[in-house]
Coordinates of C-alpha atoms in Angstrom, one line a residue:
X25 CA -18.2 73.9 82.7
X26 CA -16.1 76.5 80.9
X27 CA -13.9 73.7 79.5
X28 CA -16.4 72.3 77.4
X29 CA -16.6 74.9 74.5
X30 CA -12.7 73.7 74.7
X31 CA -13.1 70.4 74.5
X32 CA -15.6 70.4 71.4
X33 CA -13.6 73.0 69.6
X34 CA -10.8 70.7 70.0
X35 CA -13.0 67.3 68.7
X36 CA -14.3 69.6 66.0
X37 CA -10.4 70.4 65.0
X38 CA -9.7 67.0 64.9
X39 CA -12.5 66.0 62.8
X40 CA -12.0 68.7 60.1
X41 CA -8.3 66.6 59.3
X42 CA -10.1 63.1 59.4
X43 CA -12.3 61.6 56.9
X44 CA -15.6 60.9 58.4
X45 CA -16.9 57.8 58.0
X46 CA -20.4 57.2 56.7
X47 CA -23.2 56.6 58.7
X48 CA -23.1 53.4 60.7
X49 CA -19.7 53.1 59.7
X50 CA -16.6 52.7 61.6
X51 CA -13.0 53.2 60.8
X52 CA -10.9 50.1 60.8
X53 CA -7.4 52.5 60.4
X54 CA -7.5 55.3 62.7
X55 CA -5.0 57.6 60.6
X56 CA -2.3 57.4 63.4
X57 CA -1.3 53.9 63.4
X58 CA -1.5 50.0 63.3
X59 CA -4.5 50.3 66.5
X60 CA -6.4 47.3 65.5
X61 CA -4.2 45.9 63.1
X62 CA -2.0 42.3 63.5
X63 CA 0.2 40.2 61.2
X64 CA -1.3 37.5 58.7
X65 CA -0.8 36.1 55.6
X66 CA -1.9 33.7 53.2
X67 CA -3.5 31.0 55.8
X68 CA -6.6 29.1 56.1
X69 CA -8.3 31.0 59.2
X70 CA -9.7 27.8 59.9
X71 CA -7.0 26.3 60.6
X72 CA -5.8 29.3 62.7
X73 CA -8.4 28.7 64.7
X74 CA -7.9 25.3 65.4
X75 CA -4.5 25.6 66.7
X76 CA -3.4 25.5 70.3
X77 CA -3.6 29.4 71.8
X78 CA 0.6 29.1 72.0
X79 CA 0.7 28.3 69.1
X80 CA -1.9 30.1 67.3
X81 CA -0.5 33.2 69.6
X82 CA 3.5 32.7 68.5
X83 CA 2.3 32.5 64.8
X84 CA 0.3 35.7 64.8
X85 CA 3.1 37.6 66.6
X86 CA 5.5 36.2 63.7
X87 CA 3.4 38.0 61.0
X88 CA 2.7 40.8 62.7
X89 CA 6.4 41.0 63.3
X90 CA 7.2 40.6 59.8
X91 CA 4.2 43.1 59.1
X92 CA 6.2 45.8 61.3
X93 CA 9.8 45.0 60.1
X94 CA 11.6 47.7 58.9
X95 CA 12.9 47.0 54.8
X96 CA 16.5 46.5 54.8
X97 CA 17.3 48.7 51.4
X98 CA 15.3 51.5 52.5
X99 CA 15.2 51.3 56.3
X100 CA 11.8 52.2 56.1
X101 CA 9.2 49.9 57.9
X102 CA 7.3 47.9 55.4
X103 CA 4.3 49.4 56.6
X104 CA 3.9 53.2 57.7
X105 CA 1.4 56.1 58.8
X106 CA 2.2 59.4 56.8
X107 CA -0.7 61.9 56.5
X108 CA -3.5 59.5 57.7
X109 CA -2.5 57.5 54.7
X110 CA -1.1 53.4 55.6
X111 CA 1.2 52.8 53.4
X112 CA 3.1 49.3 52.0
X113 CA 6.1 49.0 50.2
X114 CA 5.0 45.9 48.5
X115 CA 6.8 43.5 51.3
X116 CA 6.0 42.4 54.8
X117 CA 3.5 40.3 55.8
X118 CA -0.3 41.7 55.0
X119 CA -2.4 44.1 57.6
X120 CA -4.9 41.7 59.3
X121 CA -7.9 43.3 60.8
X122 CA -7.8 41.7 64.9
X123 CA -11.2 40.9 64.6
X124 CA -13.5 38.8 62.7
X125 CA -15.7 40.2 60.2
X126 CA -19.0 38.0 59.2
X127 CA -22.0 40.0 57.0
X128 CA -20.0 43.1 55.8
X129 CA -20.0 45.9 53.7
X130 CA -16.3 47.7 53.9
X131 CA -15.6 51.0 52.2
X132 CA -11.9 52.3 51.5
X133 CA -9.9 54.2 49.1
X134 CA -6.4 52.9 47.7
X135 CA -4.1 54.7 45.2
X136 CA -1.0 52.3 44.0
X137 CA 2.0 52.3 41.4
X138 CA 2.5 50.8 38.0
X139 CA 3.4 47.3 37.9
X140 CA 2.3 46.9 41.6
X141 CA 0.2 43.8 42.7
X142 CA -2.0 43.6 45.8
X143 CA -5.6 42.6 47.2
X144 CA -8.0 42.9 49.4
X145 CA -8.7 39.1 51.2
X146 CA -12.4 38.8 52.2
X147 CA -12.4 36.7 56.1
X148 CA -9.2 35.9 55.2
X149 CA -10.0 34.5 51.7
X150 CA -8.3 35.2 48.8
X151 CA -9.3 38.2 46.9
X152 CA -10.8 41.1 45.4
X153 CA -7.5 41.8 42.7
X154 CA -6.1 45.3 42.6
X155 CA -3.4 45.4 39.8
X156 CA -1.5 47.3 37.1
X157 CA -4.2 47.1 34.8
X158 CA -2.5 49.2 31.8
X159 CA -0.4 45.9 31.6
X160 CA -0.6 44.3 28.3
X161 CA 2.1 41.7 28.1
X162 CA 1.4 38.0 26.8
X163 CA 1.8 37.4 30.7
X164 CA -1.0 39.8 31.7
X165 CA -3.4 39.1 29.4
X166 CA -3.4 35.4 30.2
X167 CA -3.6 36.7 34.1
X168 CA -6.7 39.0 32.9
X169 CA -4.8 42.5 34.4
X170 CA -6.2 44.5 31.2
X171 CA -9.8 43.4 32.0
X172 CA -9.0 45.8 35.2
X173 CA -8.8 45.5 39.1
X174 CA -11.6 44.2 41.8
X175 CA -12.4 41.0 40.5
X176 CA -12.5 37.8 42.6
X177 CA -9.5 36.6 40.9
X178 CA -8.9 33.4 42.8
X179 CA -12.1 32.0 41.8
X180 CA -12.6 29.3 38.9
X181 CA -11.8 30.6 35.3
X182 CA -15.3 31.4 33.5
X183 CA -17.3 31.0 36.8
X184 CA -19.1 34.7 38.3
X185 CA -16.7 37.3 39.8
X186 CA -13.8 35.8 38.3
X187 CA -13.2 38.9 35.9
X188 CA -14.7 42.7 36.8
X189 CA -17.5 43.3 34.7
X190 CA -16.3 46.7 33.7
X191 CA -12.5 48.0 33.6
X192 CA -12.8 50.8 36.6
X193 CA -9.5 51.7 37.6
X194 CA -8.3 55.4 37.6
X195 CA -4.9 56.4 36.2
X196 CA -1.6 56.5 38.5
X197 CA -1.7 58.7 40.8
X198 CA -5.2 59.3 41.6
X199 CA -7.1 57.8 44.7
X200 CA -9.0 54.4 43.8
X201 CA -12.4 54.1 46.4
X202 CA -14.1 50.4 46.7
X203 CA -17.1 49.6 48.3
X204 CA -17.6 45.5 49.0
X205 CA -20.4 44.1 50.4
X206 CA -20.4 40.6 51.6
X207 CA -23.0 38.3 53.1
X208 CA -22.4 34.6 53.3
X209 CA -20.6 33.6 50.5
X210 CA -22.2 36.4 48.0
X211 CA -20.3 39.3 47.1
X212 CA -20.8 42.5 45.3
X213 CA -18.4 45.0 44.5
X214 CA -18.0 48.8 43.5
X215 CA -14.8 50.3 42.1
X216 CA -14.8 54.1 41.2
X217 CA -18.9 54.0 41.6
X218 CA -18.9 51.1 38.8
X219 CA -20.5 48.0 39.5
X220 CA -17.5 45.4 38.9
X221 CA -18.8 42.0 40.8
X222 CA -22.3 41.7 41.1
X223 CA -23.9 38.9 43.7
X224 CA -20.8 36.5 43.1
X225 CA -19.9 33.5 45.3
X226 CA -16.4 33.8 46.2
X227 CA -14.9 30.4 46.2
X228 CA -12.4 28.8 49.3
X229 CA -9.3 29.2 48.0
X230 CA -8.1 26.9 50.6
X231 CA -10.4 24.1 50.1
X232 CA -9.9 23.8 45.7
X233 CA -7.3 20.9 45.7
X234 CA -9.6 18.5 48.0
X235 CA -12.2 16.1 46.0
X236 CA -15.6 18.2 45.6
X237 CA -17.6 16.8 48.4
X238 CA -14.9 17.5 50.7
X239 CA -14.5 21.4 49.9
X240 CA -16.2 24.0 52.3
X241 CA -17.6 27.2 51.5
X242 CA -15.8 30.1 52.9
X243 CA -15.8 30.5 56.8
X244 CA -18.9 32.5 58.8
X245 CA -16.0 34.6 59.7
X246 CA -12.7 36.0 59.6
X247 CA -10.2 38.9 59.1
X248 CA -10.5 41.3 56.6
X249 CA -6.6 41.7 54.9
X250 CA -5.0 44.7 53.0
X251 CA -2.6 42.2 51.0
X252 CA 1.3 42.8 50.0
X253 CA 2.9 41.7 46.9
X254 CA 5.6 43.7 45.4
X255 CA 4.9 47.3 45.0
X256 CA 3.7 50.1 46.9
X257 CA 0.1 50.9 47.6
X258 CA -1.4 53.5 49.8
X259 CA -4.6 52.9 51.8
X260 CA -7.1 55.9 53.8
X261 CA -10.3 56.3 54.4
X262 CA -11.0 52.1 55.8
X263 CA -14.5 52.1 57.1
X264 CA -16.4 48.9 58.0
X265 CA -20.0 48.5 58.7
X266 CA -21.3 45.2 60.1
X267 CA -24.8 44.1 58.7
X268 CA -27.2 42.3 60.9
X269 CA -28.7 39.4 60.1
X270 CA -32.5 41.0 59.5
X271 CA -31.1 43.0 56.9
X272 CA -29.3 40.4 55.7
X273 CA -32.1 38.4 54.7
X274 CA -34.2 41.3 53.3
X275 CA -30.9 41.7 50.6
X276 CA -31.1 38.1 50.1
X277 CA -34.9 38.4 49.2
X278 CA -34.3 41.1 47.3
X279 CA -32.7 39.1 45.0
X280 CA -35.6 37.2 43.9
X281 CA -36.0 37.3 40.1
X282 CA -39.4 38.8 38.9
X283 CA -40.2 35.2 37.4
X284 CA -40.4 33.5 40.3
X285 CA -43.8 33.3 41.1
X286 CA -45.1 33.2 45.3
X287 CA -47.2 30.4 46.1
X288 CA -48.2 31.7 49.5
X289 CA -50.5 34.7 50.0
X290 CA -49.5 34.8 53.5
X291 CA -53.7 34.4 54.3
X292 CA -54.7 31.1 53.9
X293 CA -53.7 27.7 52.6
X294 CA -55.3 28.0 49.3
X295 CA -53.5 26.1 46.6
X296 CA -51.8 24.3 49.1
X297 CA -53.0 20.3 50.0
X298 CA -52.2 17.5 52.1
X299 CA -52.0 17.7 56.3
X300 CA -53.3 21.0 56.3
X301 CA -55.3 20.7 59.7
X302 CA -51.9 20.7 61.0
X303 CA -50.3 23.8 60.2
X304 CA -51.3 27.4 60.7
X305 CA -51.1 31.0 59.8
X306 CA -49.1 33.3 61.9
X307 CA -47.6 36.6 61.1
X308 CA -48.1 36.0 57.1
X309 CA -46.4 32.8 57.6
X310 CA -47.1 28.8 57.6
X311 CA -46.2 27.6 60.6
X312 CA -46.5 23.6 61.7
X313 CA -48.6 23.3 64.9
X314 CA -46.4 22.2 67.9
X315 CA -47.1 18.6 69.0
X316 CA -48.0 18.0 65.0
X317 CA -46.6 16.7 61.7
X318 CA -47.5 15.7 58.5
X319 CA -46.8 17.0 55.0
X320 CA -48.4 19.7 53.5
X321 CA -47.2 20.4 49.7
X322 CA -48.5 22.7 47.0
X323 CA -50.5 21.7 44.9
X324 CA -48.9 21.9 41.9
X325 CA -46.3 19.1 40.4
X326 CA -43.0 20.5 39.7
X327 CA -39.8 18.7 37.6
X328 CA -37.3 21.5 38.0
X329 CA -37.2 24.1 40.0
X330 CA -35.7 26.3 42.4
X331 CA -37.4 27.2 46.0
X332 CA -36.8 30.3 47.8
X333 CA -37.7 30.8 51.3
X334 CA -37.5 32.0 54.9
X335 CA -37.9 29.9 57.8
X336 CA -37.9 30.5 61.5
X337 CA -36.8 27.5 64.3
X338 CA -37.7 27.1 67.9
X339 CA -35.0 25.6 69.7
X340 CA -34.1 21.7 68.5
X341 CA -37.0 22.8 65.2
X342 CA -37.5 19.8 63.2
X343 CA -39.0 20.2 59.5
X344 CA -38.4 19.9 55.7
X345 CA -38.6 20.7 52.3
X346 CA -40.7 17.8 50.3
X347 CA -38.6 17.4 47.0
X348 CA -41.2 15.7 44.2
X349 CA -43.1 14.3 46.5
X350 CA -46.1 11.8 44.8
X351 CA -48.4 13.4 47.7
X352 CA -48.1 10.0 49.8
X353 CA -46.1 8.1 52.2
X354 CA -42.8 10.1 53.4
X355 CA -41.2 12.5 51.1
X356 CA -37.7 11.6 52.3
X357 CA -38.2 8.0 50.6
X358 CA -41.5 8.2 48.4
X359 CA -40.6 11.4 47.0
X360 CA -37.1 12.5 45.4
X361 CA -35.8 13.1 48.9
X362 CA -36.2 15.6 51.8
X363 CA -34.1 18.6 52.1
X364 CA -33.7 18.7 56.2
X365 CA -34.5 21.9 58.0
X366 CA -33.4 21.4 61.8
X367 CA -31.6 23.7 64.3
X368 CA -28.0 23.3 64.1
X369 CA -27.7 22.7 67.9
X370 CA -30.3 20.2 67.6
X371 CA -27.5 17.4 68.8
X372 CA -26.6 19.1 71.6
X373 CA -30.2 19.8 72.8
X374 CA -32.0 16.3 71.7
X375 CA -28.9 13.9 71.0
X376 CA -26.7 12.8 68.2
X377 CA -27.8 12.7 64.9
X378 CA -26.0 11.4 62.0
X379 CA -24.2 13.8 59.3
X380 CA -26.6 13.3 56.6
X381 CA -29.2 14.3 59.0
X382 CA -28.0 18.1 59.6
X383 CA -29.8 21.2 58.2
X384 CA -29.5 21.4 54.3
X385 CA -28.8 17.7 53.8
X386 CA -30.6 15.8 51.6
X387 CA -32.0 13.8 54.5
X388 CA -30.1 10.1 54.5
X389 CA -28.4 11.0 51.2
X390 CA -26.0 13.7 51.3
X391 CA -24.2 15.8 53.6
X392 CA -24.7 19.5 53.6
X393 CA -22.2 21.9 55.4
X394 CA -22.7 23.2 59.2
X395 CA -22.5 26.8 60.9
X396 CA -24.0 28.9 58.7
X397 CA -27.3 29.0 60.5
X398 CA -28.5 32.8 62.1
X399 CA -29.2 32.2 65.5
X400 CA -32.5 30.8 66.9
X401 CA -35.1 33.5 67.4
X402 CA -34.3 35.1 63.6
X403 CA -35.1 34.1 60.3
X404 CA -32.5 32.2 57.7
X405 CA -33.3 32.7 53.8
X406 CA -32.8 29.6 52.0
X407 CA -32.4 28.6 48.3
X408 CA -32.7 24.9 46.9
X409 CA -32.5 24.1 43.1
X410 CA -33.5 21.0 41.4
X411 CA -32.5 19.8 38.1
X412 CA -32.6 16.7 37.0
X413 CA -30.5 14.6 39.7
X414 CA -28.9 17.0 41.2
X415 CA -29.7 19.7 44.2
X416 CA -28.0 22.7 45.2
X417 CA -28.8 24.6 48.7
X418 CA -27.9 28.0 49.6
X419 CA -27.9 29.1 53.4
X420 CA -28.1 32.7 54.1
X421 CA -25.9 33.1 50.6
X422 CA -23.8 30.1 51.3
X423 CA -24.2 27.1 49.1
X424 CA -23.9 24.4 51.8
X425 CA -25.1 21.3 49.4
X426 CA -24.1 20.4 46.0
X427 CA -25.0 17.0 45.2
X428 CA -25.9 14.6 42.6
X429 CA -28.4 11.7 43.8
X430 CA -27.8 9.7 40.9
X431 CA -23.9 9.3 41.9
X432 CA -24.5 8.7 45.6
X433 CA -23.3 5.3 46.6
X434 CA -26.4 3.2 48.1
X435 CA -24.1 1.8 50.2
X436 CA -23.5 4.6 51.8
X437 CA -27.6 5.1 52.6
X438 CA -28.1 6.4 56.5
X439 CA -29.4 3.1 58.0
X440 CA -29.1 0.9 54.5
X441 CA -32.5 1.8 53.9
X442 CA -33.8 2.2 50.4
X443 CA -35.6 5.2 48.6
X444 CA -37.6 4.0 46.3
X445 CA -38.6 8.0 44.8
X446 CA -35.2 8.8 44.9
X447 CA -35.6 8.6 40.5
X448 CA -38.9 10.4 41.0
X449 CA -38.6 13.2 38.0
X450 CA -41.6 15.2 39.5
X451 CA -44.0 16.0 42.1
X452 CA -44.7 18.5 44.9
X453 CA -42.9 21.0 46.9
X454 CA -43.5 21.0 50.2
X455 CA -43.0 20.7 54.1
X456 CA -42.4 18.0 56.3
X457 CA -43.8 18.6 59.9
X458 CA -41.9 16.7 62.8
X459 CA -44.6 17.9 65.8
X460 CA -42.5 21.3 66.4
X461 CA -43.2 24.7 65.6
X462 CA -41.3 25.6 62.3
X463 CA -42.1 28.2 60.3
X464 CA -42.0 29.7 56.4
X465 CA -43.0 32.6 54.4
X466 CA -41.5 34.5 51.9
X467 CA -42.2 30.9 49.6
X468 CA -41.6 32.0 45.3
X469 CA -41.0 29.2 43.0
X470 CA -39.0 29.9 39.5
X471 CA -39.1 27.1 37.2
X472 CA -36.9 27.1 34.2

C-alpha cells in the first residue's frame, strides 16, 4: 500500500511533460515514438483493402519502411521523436494511423518552414492543404497558397472547401493547431480558432478520372495520414475522438436551414393523406404498421424540393420516399419515382435484389452507392433534393445518388417496364409502406 502515493506521484510527473488531451479524446502520437503508426502513401484504401493479406501485408511494410528510412544527406531518419514533437524532413513515405477512422473529429498542432508543402489525408483521401502561404509567385497564386492553408485542395476548382474561407495561418515559427471534424463525406475545419472549411464534401480523389456515375464517395473508413512533400514540418499534441453515430445524426440535423418548414408534429397525422389506417405514431415518429403497406403522402403538392429526414429499419426494412406522386397507383411508376429506403443487408436476409433496388436508388432507375448505412437498431439522417429531372441523396452526409432521370436510358429500366410519371413535374412527398415496420421523424421540407 505504501507504493501507491509512488506510483501516482510518478503518473502525475509524467503528465505534467505531456499535453493532455481533451475530454474524450485520445492521443494518436504518444510523444515517444511511431506506437500506432505504419507506412502509406498516396493509395486508394479501397483498393488496399482488396488485396490479398500478403500482399496487402508486403506493401504496408514497404511504406512503413520507407517511412522509417534514415535520409542519406543527413543520416537522420525521415521521421523522428525529439521533445514529444514527430518530426518530417519533407521525405519518406507519410505516417498512416494503423487503424481506421470513420465519423471523426481530430485535433493537432503543426508548426512548418517556408516553402514546405504537406497535408493532412482524411481516411486516406487527399487533403486538408498546409503550405507556405506567404508565397506569391505566378505559380502559387494559380495553386491558391496566398489564400492560406487547410483547405480541401484536391477537390474541384469553385466547388465548397476547395479554398479556406479565411487566410489562418501563423507566421514561421509559431505552432499552427487544427481541429477537423468529419462525418460521412462532410467536413468542417478550424485553423488557429478560424472557421476555414465549413460543412464541405470532400471529393474521392481516387475516383475523379472515371465517368460520373462510376465515381464513389469517399470510403466509410480509413487511415488518417500526416502527409510528406518536401520540407520539414513538426507535429504534437495529435488527439482523436471518434463520434458515434447518435451524435452524428443530431449534427446532421442540426444543419437544417431555418426555412425548411416540418411537416410532422410528431402527434398525429394531420396534414398528411392517403393509407393512413396503416401507419402509426410511436416515439414522435411515423412508423408503417408491420404486416402493412400503402402510401401515405403529405398533403401538399411540391415541384422542387429538398426532404430531410430520419428513419429507423427493422432488419430486411422495406419502405420509400414517394417523389411527386399524383396520390394514386404506385409512386415508383405513377409518380416521378421512388427513392428506395431498405436495409443494406436486405439481400443477404430476404435474397438478391437488383442494383437499382438498393437503399438511396431511385427505385428501377438509378443506382445509389452501398455501405454507408448506420447499423440496424439506430437511426440514419437522410437528405434528397429534387429539381427539375434531377435527384440528389445524401446518407448520413454522403451523397450516394446523383442522377438525372431525363438522361437515363429506358433501356436500361429494371425489368423493361415503363414509368409513365417519370416526367411528372409535381405532386406529393411521401412514404411507401412494404408491410414492415419502418420508421421517420425529424421530416422538414425547404422548397426553393
Amino acid at each position: 500500500m505504501k507504493l501507491l502515493p509512488l506510483l501516482l506521484l510518478g503518473l502525475t510527473s509524467l503528465s505534467a511533460h505531456a499535453a493532455t488531451p481533451p475530454e474524450g479524446f485520445t492521443p494518436l502520437f504518444n510523444g515517444k515514438d511511431l506506437s500506432g503508426w505504419r507506412g502509406g502513401s498516396t493509395y486508394d484504401h479501397r483498393k488496399l483493402l482488396e488485396l490479398p493479406e500478403a500482399e496487402r501485408d508486403a506493401q504496408i511494410q514497404k511504406w512503413t519502411a520507407s517511412m522509417t528510412a534514415t535520409n542519406e544527406k543527413t543520416g537522420i531518419p525521415h521521421w523522428r521523436v525529439e521533445n514529444e514533437e514527430l518530426i518530417n524532413d519533407g521525405f519518406g513515405d507519410y505516417a498512416t494511423t494503423e487503424k481506421d477512422y470513420g465519423n471523426f473529429e481530430l485535433h493537432l498542432e503543426y508548426k512548418t518552414v517556408p516553402l514546405a508543402d504537406s497535408g493532412i489525408y482524411l481516411r486516406g483521401v487527399p487533403q486538408v492543404q498546409i503550405w507556405d502561404s506567404t508565397e506569391s509567385d505566378e505559380k502559387a497564386v494559380s495553386l491558391g497558397k496566398p489564400k492560406g492553408s487547410g483547405g480541401l485542395w484536391n477537390n474541384s476548382p469553385g466547388t465548397s472547401g476547395k479554398d479556406p474561407l479565411v487566410k489562418a495561418d501563423k507566421p514561421f515559427g509559431e505552432w499552427n493547431q487544427f481541429r477537423i471534424h468529419m462525418i460521412g463525406s462532410r467536413v468542417s475545419i478550424w485553423l488557429n480558432d478560424q472557421l476555414v472549411v465549413d460543412h464541405a464534401i470532400l471529393e474521392n480523389y481516387y475516383d475523379k478520372k472515371l465517368p460520373a456515375d462510376q465515381q464513389r464517395p469517399v470510403p466509410a473508413k480509413g487511415p488518417i495520414q500526416l502527409q510528406t512533400h518536401g520540407g520539414e514540418i513538426r507535429w504534437r499534441n495529435v488527439f482523436v475522438r471518434e463520434i458515434p453515430n447518435a451524435e452524428a445524426v443530431e449534427y446532421l440535423r442540426s444543419k437544417t436551414p431555418q426555412s425548411a418548414q416540418s411537416i410532422f408534429n410528431g402527434k398525429d397525422l394531420t396534414g398528411w393523406a392517403g393509407d393512413a389506417e396503416n401507419y402509426e405514431i410511436i416515439d414522435q415518429s411515423i412508423r408503417c404498421k408491420a404486416g402493412k403497406g400503402g402510401n401515405l403522402y403529405w398533403n401538399t403538392e411540391l415541384s422542387d424540393f429538398t426532404a430531410r429526414l430520419e428513419f429507423l429499419l427493422p432488419p430486411a426494412g422495406n419502405n420509400g420516399l414517394a417523389i411527386r406522386y399524383p396520390g394514386k397507383g404506385g409512386p415508383a411508376y405513377e409518380g416521378m419515382t421512388e427513392i428506395q429506403i431498405l436495409d443494406d443487408n436486405y439481400d443477404k436476409i430476404k435474397g438478391p435484389i437488383k442494383p437499382q433496388q438498393v437503399h438511396g436508388s431511385a427505385y428501377g432507375l438509378a443506382v445509389a452507392q452501398r455501405g454507408y448505412q448506420f447499423p440496424i437498431g439506430e437511426w440514419n439522417h437522410q437528405t434528397t433534393t429534387v429539381k427539375g429531372s434531377t435527384i440528389n441523396v445524401e446518407l448520413n452526409g454522403v451523397p450516394i445518388l446523383n442522377t438525372d432521370l431525363s438522361k437515363i436510358d429506358p433501356s436500361t429500366f429494371m425489368d423493361n417496364k415503363p414509368h409513365p410519371g417519370l416526367n411528372r413535374s409535381s405532386g406529393y412527398f411521401g412514404f411507401a409502406g412494404h408491410n414492415d415496420p419502418v420508421a421517420f421523424r425529424q421530416i422538414t421540407i425547404e422548397k426553393p
